[in-house]
Amino acid sequence: MEVLSIIVLFVSFFVLLMMKVPVAYSIGISTTLSLLLNIDNLPGITTIAQRMTTGIDSFALLAIPFFVLAGEIMKRGGIANRLINFAKSLVVSLPGGLAYVNVLASMLFGAISGSAIAATSAIGSIMTDRMEEEGFPREFSASVNITSSTTGLLIPPSNILIVYALASGGAASVAALFIAGYLPGILLGVALMGYIAFVAIKRDFSKGDRLPFIQIWTYFRKAFFSLLLLVIVVGGIVAGIFTATEASVIAVLYAAVLALVYGVIKTKDFPSILLTSAKTTAVVMFLICTSMAMSWLFSFEGIPELMSTFLLDQFSNKFIIFLVINVILLIIGTFMDITPAVLIFTPIFLPVVMELGMDPVHFGIVLVLNLCIGLCTPPVGTILFVGSGVANVSVSQVIKPLLPFLAIMVIVLLLILYIPQITMILPDLFGL
């Protein structure tokens, strides 16, 4: 019966996805169908409801709605423009300078908002037209925007790293994951800018005039309090002054005061900001509910043990096992959103990699970066569709210029996978 229930679980899930049923509903329905093969209807449905409820009964998850709200306030509060102007002042004199601005601004705004979608829409809506005026094709601008926005999922504060900490069952702390994400996120941004430099020289993209230091200082001063949020939030968590949940509340208060001081939003705008944030939070939390139920079912059916036994029996080299796991995750990422993928597959693969000596914090960063690639690829790629829509180009137009950027992301993934020091040097330095 166990084999049959596993088959029903995966077949029903993929069939529902192909029928374009929303991911959260697909997860919940397939989980329920599979469990009902083992136990009676009433206790089965009750168990699923219970697991969905207890799955979000976590203090750490309270950080998500507050970080979502902070990101929405920042998105509307004029912070994106200040970050873009500061980034532009640093690299405008380089060939293809605006493309670097796109990457830097996405890194900064994505890190502050904790949302790749927010970075894609906020930065893309501003930068695409500016880049077109400088001679950049819109599809190239969209490709830069799509891939660079994923850096905000690695550079803290990041909601998905909080979700992974929950899925790891306490094996990886939020503080350790936050500090571990810095170097991989920066490495990804630098690698993307390296490819942009190659393209800019090859295509002879235009470059602007070098700005005097006093003007760079002016742009930095205007963006300073926006950048300071990163120091306050992450520094406070790492120093043990407050938890990630408490930091998220501080981020909301700080962002609200900053936005009001900037004068871009008024107090009358907050009801609509709260409503938008509530809708986003509801979608995320429902995904977490159903994903936690499916994750419990995996444990109930013994799937993590089966996967561990299979991989260890089939492959004797741990580096090959790491590669196989990442190939599987790359495939999964193309058709599943990042939040349910982290919640469902962390309990399956984390025991395997830990048995082979990989640190759970290291695996968390690898997992998130891996699934970030899926956000940029069809058929589900959320950021791909948002980025294409913001740039007003079709997905088919974006695919060709996007491929080299995706290749860069895969190369960075392999570097982070096989050189753990890139991820672990900062957590080790801070004793996390």
mmCIF file with all atom_site columns, C-alpha atoms in Angstrom, residues 173-272:
data_model
loop_
_atom_site.group_PDB
_atom_site.id
_atom_site.type_symbol
_atom_site.label_atom_id
_atom_site.label_alt_id
_atom_site.label_comp_id
_atom_site.label_asym_id
_atom_site.label_entity_id
_atom_site.label_seq_id
_atom_site.pdbx_PDB_ins_code
_atom_site.Cartn_x
_atom_site.Cartn_y
_atom_site.Cartn_z
_atom_site.occupancy
_atom_site.B_iso_or_equiv
_atom_site.pdbx_formal_charge
_atom_site.auth_seq_id
_atom_site.auth_comp_id
_atom_site.auth_asym_id
_atom_site.auth_atom_id
_atom_site.pdbx_PDB_model_num
ATOM 1   C CA . SER A 1 173 ? 19.353 28.722 12.364  1.00 0.00 ? 173 SER A CA 1
ATOM 2   C CA . VAL A 1 174 ? 17.987 31.852 10.718  1.00 0.00 ? 174 VAL A CA 1
ATOM 3   C CA . ALA A 1 175 ? 20.979 33.884 11.926  1.00 0.00 ? 175 ALA A CA 1
ATOM 4   C CA . ALA A 1 176 ? 23.481 31.437 10.402  1.00 0.00 ? 176 ALA A CA 1
ATOM 5   C CA . LEU A 1 177 ? 21.581 31.315 7.109   1.00 0.00 ? 177 LEU A CA 1
ATOM 6   C CA . PHE A 1 178 ? 21.346 35.104 6.934   1.00 0.00 ? 178 PHE A CA 1
ATOM 7   C CA . ILE A 1 179 ? 25.063 35.639 7.428   1.00 0.00 ? 179 ILE A CA 1
ATOM 8   C CA . ALA A 1 180 ? 25.901 32.710 5.107   1.00 0.00 ? 180 ALA A CA 1
ATOM 9   C CA . GLY A 1 181 ? 23.907 34.211 2.237   1.00 0.00 ? 181 GLY A CA 1
ATOM 10  C CA . TYR A 1 182 ? 26.024 37.332 1.846   1.00 0.00 ? 182 TYR A CA 1
ATOM 11  C CA . LEU A 1 183 ? 29.035 36.002 -0.078  1.00 0.00 ? 183 LEU A CA 1
ATOM 12  C CA . PRO A 1 184 ? 27.051 33.675 -2.406  1.00 0.00 ? 184 PRO A CA 1
ATOM 13  C CA . GLY A 1 185 ? 24.615 36.518 -3.199  1.00 0.00 ? 185 GLY A CA 1
ATOM 14  C CA . ILE A 1 186 ? 27.436 38.966 -3.889  1.00 0.00 ? 186 ILE A CA 1
ATOM 15  C CA . LEU A 1 187 ? 29.303 36.343 -5.943  1.00 0.00 ? 187 LEU A CA 1
ATOM 16  C CA . LEU A 1 188 ? 26.222 35.804 -8.093  1.00 0.00 ? 188 LEU A CA 1
ATOM 17  C CA . GLY A 1 189 ? 25.832 39.548 -8.661  1.00 0.00 ? 189 GLY A CA 1
ATOM 18  C CA . VAL A 1 190 ? 29.516 39.970 -9.556  1.00 0.00 ? 190 VAL A CA 1
ATOM 19  C CA . ALA A 1 191 ? 29.366 36.996 -11.948 1.00 0.00 ? 191 ALA A CA 1
ATOM 20  C CA . LEU A 1 192 ? 26.347 38.484 -13.737 1.00 0.00 ? 192 LEU A CA 1
ATOM 21  C CA . MET A 1 193 ? 28.168 41.820 -14.033 1.00 0.00 ? 193 MET A CA 1
ATOM 22  C CA . GLY A 1 194 ? 31.197 39.988 -15.420 1.00 0.00 ? 194 GLY A CA 1
ATOM 23  C CA . TYR A 1 195 ? 29.101 38.643 -18.293 1.00 0.00 ? 195 TYR A CA 1
ATOM 24  C CA . ILE A 1 196 ? 27.559 42.093 -18.809 1.00 0.00 ? 196 ILE A CA 1
ATOM 25  C CA . ALA A 1 197 ? 31.082 43.537 -19.109 1.00 0.00 ? 197 ALA A CA 1
ATOM 26  C CA . PHE A 1 198 ? 31.893 40.970 -21.809 1.00 0.00 ? 198 PHE A CA 1
ATOM 27  C CA . VAL A 1 199 ? 28.721 41.788 -23.757 1.00 0.00 ? 199 VAL A CA 1
ATOM 28  C CA . ALA A 1 200 ? 29.193 45.551 -23.302 1.00 0.00 ? 200 ALA A CA 1
ATOM 29  C CA . ILE A 1 201 ? 32.701 45.480 -24.753 1.00 0.00 ? 201 ILE A CA 1
ATOM 30  C CA . LYS A 1 202 ? 31.683 43.137 -27.566 1.00 0.00 ? 202 LYS A CA 1
ATOM 31  C CA . ARG A 1 203 ? 28.654 45.234 -28.586 1.00 0.00 ? 203 ARG A CA 1
ATOM 32  C CA . ASP A 1 204 ? 30.321 48.569 -27.808 1.00 0.00 ? 204 ASP A CA 1
ATOM 33  C CA . PHE A 1 205 ? 27.604 49.739 -25.450 1.00 0.00 ? 205 PHE A CA 1
ATOM 34  C CA . SER A 1 206 ? 27.665 53.413 -24.480 1.00 0.00 ? 206 SER A CA 1
ATOM 35  C CA . LYS A 1 207 ? 29.125 54.715 -21.245 1.00 0.00 ? 207 LYS A CA 1
ATOM 36  C CA . GLY A 1 208 ? 28.439 57.854 -19.275 1.00 0.00 ? 208 GLY A CA 1
ATOM 37  C CA . ASP A 1 209 ? 30.700 60.497 -17.824 1.00 0.00 ? 209 ASP A CA 1
ATOM 38  C CA . ARG A 1 210 ? 32.520 59.790 -14.569 1.00 0.00 ? 210 ARG A CA 1
ATOM 39  C CA . LEU A 1 211 ? 30.776 61.582 -11.718 1.00 0.00 ? 211 LEU A CA 1
ATOM 40  C CA . PRO A 1 212 ? 32.757 63.691 -9.253  1.00 0.00 ? 212 PRO A CA 1
ATOM 41  C CA . PHE A 1 213 ? 33.139 62.285 -5.753  1.00 0.00 ? 213 PHE A CA 1
ATOM 42  C CA . ILE A 1 214 ? 30.913 64.962 -4.232  1.00 0.00 ? 214 ILE A CA 1
ATOM 43  C CA . GLN A 1 215 ? 27.997 63.845 -6.418  1.00 0.00 ? 215 GLN A CA 1
ATOM 44  C CA . ILE A 1 216 ? 28.550 60.175 -5.564  1.00 0.00 ? 216 ILE A CA 1
ATOM 45  C CA . TRP A 1 217 ? 28.596 61.190 -1.895  1.00 0.00 ? 217 TRP A CA 1
ATOM 46  C CA . THR A 1 218 ? 25.279 63.044 -2.368  1.00 0.00 ? 218 THR A CA 1
ATOM 47  C CA . TYR A 1 219 ? 23.591 59.952 -3.840  1.00 0.00 ? 219 TYR A CA 1
ATOM 48  C CA . PHE A 1 220 ? 25.068 57.792 -1.065  1.00 0.00 ? 220 PHE A CA 1
ATOM 49  C CA . ARG A 1 221 ? 23.774 60.178 1.586   1.00 0.00 ? 221 ARG A CA 1
ATOM 50  C CA . LYS A 1 222 ? 20.275 60.034 0.102   1.00 0.00 ? 222 LYS A CA 1
ATOM 51  C CA . ALA A 1 223 ? 20.353 56.214 0.066   1.00 0.00 ? 223 ALA A CA 1
ATOM 52  C CA . PHE A 1 224 ? 22.145 55.876 3.412   1.00 0.00 ? 224 PHE A CA 1
ATOM 53  C CA . PHE A 1 225 ? 19.113 55.343 5.634   1.00 0.00 ? 225 PHE A CA 1
ATOM 54  C CA . SER A 1 226 ? 17.712 52.772 3.201   1.00 0.00 ? 226 SER A CA 1
ATOM 55  C CA . LEU A 1 227 ? 20.997 50.858 3.295   1.00 0.00 ? 227 LEU A CA 1
ATOM 56  C CA . LEU A 1 228 ? 21.171 51.208 7.070   1.00 0.00 ? 228 LEU A CA 1
ATOM 57  C CA . LEU A 1 229 ? 18.146 48.915 7.370   1.00 0.00 ? 229 LEU A CA 1
ATOM 58  C CA . LEU A 1 230 ? 20.331 45.971 6.310   1.00 0.00 ? 230 LEU A CA 1
ATOM 59  C CA . VAL A 1 231 ? 22.824 46.720 9.061   1.00 0.00 ? 231 VAL A CA 1
ATOM 60  C CA . ILE A 1 232 ? 20.133 47.111 11.700  1.00 0.00 ? 232 ILE A CA 1
ATOM 61  C CA . VAL A 1 233 ? 18.172 43.974 10.792  1.00 0.00 ? 233 VAL A CA 1
ATOM 62  C CA . VAL A 1 234 ? 20.991 41.533 10.077  1.00 0.00 ? 234 VAL A CA 1
ATOM 63  C CA . GLY A 1 235 ? 23.413 43.024 12.590  1.00 0.00 ? 235 GLY A CA 1
ATOM 64  C CA . GLY A 1 236 ? 20.807 42.827 15.336  1.00 0.00 ? 236 GLY A CA 1
ATOM 65  C CA . ILE A 1 237 ? 20.028 39.179 14.575  1.00 0.00 ? 237 ILE A CA 1
ATOM 66  C CA . VAL A 1 238 ? 23.679 38.117 14.380  1.00 0.00 ? 238 VAL A CA 1
ATOM 67  C CA . ALA A 1 239 ? 24.556 40.032 17.550  1.00 0.00 ? 239 ALA A CA 1
ATOM 68  C CA . GLY A 1 240 ? 21.678 38.344 19.368  1.00 0.00 ? 240 GLY A CA 1
ATOM 69  C CA . ILE A 1 241 ? 19.944 41.634 20.158  1.00 0.00 ? 241 ILE A CA 1
ATOM 70  C CA . PHE A 1 242 ? 16.672 40.399 18.680  1.00 0.00 ? 242 PHE A CA 1
ATOM 71  C CA . THR A 1 243 ? 15.245 37.423 16.804  1.00 0.00 ? 243 THR A CA 1
ATOM 72  C CA . ALA A 1 244 ? 14.395 37.337 13.086  1.00 0.00 ? 244 ALA A CA 1
ATOM 73  C CA . THR A 1 245 ? 10.719 37.843 13.968  1.00 0.00 ? 245 THR A CA 1
ATOM 74  C CA . GLU A 1 246 ? 11.469 40.857 16.129  1.00 0.00 ? 246 GLU A CA 1
ATOM 75  C CA . ALA A 1 247 ? 13.770 42.169 13.384  1.00 0.00 ? 247 ALA A CA 1
ATOM 76  C CA . SER A 1 248 ? 10.898 41.980 10.888  1.00 0.00 ? 248 SER A CA 1
ATOM 77  C CA . VAL A 1 249 ? 8.750  44.222 13.091  1.00 0.00 ? 249 VAL A CA 1
ATOM 78  C CA . ILE A 1 250 ? 11.635 46.685 13.437  1.00 0.00 ? 250 ILE A CA 1
ATOM 79  C CA . ALA A 1 251 ? 11.981 46.631 9.632   1.00 0.00 ? 251 ALA A CA 1
ATOM 80  C CA . VAL A 1 252 ? 8.311  47.579 9.229   1.00 0.00 ? 252 VAL A CA 1
ATOM 81  C CA . LEU A 1 253 ? 8.535  50.465 11.681  1.00 0.00 ? 253 LEU A CA 1
ATOM 82  C CA . TYR A 1 254 ? 11.804 51.694 10.182  1.00 0.00 ? 254 TYR A CA 1
ATOM 83  C CA . ALA A 1 255 ? 10.489 51.474 6.595   1.00 0.00 ? 255 ALA A CA 1
ATOM 84  C CA . ALA A 1 256 ? 7.236  53.227 7.514   1.00 0.00 ? 256 ALA A CA 1
ATOM 85  C CA . VAL A 1 257 ? 9.026  56.132 9.207   1.00 0.00 ? 257 VAL A CA 1
ATOM 86  C CA . LEU A 1 258 ? 11.505 56.391 6.323   1.00 0.00 ? 258 LEU A CA 1
ATOM 87  C CA . ALA A 1 259 ? 8.765  56.393 3.678   1.00 0.00 ? 259 ALA A CA 1
ATOM 88  C CA . LEU A 1 260 ? 6.811  59.085 5.538   1.00 0.00 ? 260 LEU A CA 1
ATOM 89  C CA . VAL A 1 261 ? 9.942  61.214 5.931   1.00 0.00 ? 261 VAL A CA 1
ATOM 90  C CA . TYR A 1 262 ? 10.681 60.875 2.206   1.00 0.00 ? 262 TYR A CA 1
ATOM 91  C CA . GLY A 1 263 ? 7.110  62.057 1.588   1.00 0.00 ? 263 GLY A CA 1
ATOM 92  C CA . VAL A 1 264 ? 6.422  59.602 -1.232  1.00 0.00 ? 264 VAL A CA 1
ATOM 93  C CA . ILE A 1 265 ? 3.573  57.924 0.650   1.00 0.00 ? 265 ILE A CA 1
ATOM 94  C CA . LYS A 1 266 ? 1.063  59.378 3.113   1.00 0.00 ? 266 LYS A CA 1
ATOM 95  C CA . THR A 1 267 ? -0.723 57.847 6.088   1.00 0.00 ? 267 THR A CA 1
ATOM 96  C CA . LYS A 1 268 ? -3.818 57.444 3.899   1.00 0.00 ? 268 LYS A CA 1
ATOM 97  C CA . ASP A 1 269 ? -1.827 55.027 1.669   1.00 0.00 ? 269 ASP A CA 1
ATOM 98  C CA . PHE A 1 270 ? -1.243 52.502 4.458   1.00 0.00 ? 270 PHE A CA 1
ATOM 99  C CA . PRO A 1 271 ? -4.636 50.724 4.253   1.00 0.00 ? 271 PRO A CA 1
ATOM 100 C CA . SER A 1 272 ? -3.966 49.725 0.632   1.00 0.00 ? 272 SER A CA 1
#
